[in-house]
PDB file of C-alpha atoms and ligand atoms in Angstrom:
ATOM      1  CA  UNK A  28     -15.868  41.915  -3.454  1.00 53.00           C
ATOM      2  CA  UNK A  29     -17.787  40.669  -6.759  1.00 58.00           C
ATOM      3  CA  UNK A  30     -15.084  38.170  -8.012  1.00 78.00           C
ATOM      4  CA  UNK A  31     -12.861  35.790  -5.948  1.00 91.00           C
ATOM      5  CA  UNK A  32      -9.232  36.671  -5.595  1.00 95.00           C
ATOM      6  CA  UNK A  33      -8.205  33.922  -5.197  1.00 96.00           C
ATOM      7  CA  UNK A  34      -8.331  31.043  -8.092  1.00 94.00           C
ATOM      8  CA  UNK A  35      -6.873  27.762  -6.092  1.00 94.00           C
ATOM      9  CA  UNK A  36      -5.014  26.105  -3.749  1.00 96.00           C
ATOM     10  CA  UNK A  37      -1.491  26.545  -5.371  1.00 96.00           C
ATOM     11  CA  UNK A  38       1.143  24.682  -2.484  1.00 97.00           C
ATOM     12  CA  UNK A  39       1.322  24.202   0.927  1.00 98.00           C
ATOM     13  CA  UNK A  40       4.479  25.303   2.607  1.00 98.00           C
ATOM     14  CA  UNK A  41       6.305  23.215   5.042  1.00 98.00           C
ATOM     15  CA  UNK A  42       8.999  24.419   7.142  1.00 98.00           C
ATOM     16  CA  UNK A  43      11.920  21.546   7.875  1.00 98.00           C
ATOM     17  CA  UNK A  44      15.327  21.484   9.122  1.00 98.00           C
ATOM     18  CA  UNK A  45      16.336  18.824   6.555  1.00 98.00           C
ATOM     19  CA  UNK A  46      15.643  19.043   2.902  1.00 98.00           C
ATOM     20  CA  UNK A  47      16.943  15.873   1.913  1.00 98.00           C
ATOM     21  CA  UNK A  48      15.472  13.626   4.697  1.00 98.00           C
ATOM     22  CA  UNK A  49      12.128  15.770   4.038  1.00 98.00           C
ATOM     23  CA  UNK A  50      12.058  14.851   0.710  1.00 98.00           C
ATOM     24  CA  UNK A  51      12.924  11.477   0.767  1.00 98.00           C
ATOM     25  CA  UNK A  52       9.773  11.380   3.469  1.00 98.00           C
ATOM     26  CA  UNK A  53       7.252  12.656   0.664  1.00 98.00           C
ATOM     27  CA  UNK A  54       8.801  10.475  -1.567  1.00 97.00           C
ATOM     28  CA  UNK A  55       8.499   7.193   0.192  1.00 97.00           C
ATOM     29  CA  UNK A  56       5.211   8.317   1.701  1.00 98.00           C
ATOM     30  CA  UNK A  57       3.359   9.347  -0.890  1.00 97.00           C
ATOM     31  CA  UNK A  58       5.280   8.743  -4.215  1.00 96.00           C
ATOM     32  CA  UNK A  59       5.704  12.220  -5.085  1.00 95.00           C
ATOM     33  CA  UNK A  60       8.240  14.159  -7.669  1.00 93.00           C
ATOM     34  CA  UNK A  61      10.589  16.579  -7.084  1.00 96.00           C
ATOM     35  CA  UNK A  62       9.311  19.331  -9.827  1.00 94.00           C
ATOM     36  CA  UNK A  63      11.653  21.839  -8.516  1.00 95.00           C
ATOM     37  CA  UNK A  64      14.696  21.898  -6.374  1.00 97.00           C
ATOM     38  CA  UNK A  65      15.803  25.847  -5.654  1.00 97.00           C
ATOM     39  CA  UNK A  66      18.385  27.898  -3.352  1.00 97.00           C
ATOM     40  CA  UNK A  67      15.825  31.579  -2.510  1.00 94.00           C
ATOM     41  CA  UNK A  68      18.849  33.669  -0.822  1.00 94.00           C
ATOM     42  CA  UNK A  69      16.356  36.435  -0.185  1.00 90.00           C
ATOM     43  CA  UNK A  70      13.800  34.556   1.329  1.00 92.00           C
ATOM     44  CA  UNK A  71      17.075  32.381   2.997  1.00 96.00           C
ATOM     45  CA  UNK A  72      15.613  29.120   1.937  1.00 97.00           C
ATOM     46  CA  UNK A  73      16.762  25.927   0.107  1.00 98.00           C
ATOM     47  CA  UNK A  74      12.922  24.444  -1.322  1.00 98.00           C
ATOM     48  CA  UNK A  75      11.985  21.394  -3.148  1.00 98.00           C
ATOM     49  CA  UNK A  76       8.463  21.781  -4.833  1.00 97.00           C
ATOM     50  CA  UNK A  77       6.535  18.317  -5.228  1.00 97.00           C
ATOM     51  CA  UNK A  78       3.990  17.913  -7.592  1.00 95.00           C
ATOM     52  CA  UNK A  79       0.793  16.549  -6.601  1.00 95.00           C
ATOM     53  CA  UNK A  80      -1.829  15.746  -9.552  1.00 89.00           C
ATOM     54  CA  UNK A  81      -2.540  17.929 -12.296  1.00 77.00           C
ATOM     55  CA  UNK A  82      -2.181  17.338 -15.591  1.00 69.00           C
ATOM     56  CA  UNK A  83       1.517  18.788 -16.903  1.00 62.00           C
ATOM     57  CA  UNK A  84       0.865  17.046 -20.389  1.00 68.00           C
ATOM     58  CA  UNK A  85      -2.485  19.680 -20.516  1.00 68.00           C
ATOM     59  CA  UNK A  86      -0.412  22.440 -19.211  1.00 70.00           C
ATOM     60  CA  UNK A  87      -2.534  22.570 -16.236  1.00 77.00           C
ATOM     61  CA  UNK A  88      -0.802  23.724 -13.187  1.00 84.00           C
ATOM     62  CA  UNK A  89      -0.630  21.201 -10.475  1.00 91.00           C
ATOM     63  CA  UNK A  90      -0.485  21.586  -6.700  1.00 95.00           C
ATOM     64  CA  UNK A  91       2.700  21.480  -4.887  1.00 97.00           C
ATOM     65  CA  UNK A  92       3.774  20.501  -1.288  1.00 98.00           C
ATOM     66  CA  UNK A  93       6.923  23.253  -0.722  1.00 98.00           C
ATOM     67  CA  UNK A  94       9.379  21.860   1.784  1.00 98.00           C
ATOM     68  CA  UNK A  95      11.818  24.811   2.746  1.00 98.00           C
ATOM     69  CA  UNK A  96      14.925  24.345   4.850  1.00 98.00           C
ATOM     70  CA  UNK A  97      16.072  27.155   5.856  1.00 98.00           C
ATOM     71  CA  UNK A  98      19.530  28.098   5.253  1.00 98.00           C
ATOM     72  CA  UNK A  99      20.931  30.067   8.958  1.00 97.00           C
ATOM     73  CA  UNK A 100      19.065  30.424  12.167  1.00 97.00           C
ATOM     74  CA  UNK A 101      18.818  33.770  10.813  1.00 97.00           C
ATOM     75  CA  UNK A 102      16.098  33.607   8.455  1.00 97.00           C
ATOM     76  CA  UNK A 103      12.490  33.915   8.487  1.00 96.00           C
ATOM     77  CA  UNK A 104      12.071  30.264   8.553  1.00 98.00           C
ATOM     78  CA  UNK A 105      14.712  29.363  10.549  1.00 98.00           C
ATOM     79  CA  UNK A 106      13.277  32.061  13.497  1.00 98.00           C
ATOM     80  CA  UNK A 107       9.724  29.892  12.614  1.00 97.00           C
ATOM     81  CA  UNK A 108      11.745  26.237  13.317  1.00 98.00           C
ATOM     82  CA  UNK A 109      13.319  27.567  16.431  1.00 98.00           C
ATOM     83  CA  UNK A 110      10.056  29.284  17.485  1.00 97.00           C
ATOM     84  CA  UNK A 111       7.536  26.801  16.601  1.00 96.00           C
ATOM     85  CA  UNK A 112       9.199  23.674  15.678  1.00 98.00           C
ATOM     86  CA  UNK A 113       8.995  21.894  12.044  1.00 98.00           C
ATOM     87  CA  UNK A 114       5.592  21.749  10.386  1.00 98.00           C
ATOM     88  CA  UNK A 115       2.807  23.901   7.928  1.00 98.00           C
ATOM     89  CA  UNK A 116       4.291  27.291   7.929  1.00 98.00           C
ATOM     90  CA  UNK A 117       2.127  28.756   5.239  1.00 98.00           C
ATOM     91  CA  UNK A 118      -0.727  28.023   2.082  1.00 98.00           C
ATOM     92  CA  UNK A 119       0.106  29.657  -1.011  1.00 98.00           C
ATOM     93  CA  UNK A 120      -3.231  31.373  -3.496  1.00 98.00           C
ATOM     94  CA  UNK A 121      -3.653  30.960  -6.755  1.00 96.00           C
ATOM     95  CA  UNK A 122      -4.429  34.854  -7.892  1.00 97.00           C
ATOM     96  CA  UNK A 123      -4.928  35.724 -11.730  1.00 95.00           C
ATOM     97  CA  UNK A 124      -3.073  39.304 -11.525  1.00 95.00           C
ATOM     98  CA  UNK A 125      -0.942  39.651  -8.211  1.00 96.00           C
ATOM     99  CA  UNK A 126      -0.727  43.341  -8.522  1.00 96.00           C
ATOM    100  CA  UNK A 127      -4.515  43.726  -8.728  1.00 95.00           C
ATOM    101  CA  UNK A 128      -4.931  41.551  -5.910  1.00 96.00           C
ATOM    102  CA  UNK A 129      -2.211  42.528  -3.315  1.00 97.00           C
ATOM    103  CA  UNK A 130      -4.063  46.636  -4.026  1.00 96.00           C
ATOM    104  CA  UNK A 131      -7.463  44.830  -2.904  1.00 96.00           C
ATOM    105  CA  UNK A 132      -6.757  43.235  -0.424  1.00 96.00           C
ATOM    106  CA  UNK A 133      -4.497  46.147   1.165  1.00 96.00           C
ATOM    107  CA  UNK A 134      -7.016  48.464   0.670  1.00 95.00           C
ATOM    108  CA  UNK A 135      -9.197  46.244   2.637  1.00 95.00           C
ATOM    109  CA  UNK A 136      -7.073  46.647   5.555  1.00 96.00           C
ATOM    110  CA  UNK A 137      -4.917  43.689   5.754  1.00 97.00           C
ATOM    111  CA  UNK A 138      -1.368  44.031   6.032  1.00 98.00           C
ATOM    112  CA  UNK A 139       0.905  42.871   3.656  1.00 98.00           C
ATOM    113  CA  UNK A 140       4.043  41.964   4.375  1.00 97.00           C
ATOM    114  CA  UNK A 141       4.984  42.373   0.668  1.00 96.00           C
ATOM    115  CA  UNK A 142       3.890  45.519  -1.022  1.00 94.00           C
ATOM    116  CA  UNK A 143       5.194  44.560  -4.668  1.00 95.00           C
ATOM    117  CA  UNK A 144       5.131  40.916  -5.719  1.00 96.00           C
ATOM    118  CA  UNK A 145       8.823  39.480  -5.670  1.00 94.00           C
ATOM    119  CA  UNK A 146      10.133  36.265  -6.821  1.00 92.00           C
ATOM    120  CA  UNK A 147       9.071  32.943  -6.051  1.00 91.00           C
ATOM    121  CA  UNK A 148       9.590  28.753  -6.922  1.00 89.00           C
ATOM    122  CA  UNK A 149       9.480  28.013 -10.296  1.00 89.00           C
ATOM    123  CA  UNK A 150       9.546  31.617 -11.745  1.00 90.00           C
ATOM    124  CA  UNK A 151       6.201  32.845 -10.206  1.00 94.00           C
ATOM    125  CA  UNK A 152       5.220  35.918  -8.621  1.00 96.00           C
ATOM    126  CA  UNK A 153       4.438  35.896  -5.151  1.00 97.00           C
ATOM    127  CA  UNK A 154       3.563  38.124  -2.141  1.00 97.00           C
ATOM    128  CA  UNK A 155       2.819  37.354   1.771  1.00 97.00           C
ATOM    129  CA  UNK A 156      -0.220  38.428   3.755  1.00 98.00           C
ATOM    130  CA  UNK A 157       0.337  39.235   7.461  1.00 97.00           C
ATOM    131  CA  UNK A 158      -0.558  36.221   9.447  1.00 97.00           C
ATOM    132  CA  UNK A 159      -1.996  38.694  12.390  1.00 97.00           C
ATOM    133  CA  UNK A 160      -4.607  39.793  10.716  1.00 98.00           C
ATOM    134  CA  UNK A 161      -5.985  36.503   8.745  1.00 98.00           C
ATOM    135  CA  UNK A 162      -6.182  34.082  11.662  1.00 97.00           C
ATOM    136  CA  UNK A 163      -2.782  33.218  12.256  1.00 96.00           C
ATOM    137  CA  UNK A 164      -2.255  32.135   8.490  1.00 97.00           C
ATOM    138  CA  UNK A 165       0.500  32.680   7.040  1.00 98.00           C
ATOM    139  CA  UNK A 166      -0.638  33.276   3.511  1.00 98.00           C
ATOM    140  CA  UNK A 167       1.090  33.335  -0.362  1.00 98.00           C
ATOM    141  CA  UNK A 168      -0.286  34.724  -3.419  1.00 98.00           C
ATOM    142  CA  UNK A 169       1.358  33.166  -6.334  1.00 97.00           C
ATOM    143  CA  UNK A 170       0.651  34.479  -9.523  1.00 97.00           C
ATOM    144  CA  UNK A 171       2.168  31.614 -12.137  1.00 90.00           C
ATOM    145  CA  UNK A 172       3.520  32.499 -15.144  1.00 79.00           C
ATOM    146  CA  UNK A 173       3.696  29.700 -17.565  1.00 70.00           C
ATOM    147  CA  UNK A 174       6.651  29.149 -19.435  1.00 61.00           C
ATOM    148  CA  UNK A 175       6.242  30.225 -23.141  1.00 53.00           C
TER     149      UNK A 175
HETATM  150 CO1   CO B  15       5.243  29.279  -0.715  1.00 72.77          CO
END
């Protein structure tokens, strides 16, 4: 490939059985914002999305630390808590044009889990990679749409 898909780091996901506790952890910790606070029924998840530089004043996008709780034992992340305990559960990809991106990296042979982008935190487009075939990653494209 000529170009690089991907364009940044856009979040780091963090699976926790607690939202409010995990929150108040980042918060004491580190001195982050909540950005973003979020119920995802399709993806099952209740997420908090904490800035972490950036400039918003610019309109540059910052990174994000994404704490999801998940909301049964039923659910992607809660079958990740109860499998694997709390902890990183997936990085997120800046791309420029998900669609694009998702075709070339299928037709590369990895297997997406998400073969059209669906929606993500804070209005973005996003897709998953299959973690079998990129190391054991589980990995996120975002594609961010800035509000107008
Ligand atoms: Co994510």
């Amino acid at each position: 490939m000529v170009l690089p898909l991907l364009t940044r780091i856009d979040h780091v996901g963090i699976a926790c059985r607690d939202l409010d506790r995990a929150v108040e952890l980042y918060q004491a910790t580190f001195g982050l914002e909540v950005a973003s606070l979020e119920v995802n029924e399709e993806q099952g998840v209740r997420e908090a999305m904490l800035a972490v530089g950036g400039s918003p004043a610019s309109g540059d996008r910052p990174g994000y630390v994404q704490l999801l709780e998940p909301l049964s034992p039923d659910t992607p992340v809660g079958r990740f808590i109860a499998r694997r305990g709390e902890g990183l559960h997936h990085v997120g990809y800046g791309v420029a044009d998900i669609g694009t991106t998702l075709a070339a990296i299928g037709g590369a042979g990895i297997r997406l889990i998400d073969e059209r982008p669906r929606h993500g935190s804070m209005g973005a487009s996003i897709a998953f990679l299959h973690p079998g075939d990129l190391g054991g990653v589980l990995t996120e494209l975002v594609q961010f749409v800035s509000p107008a």
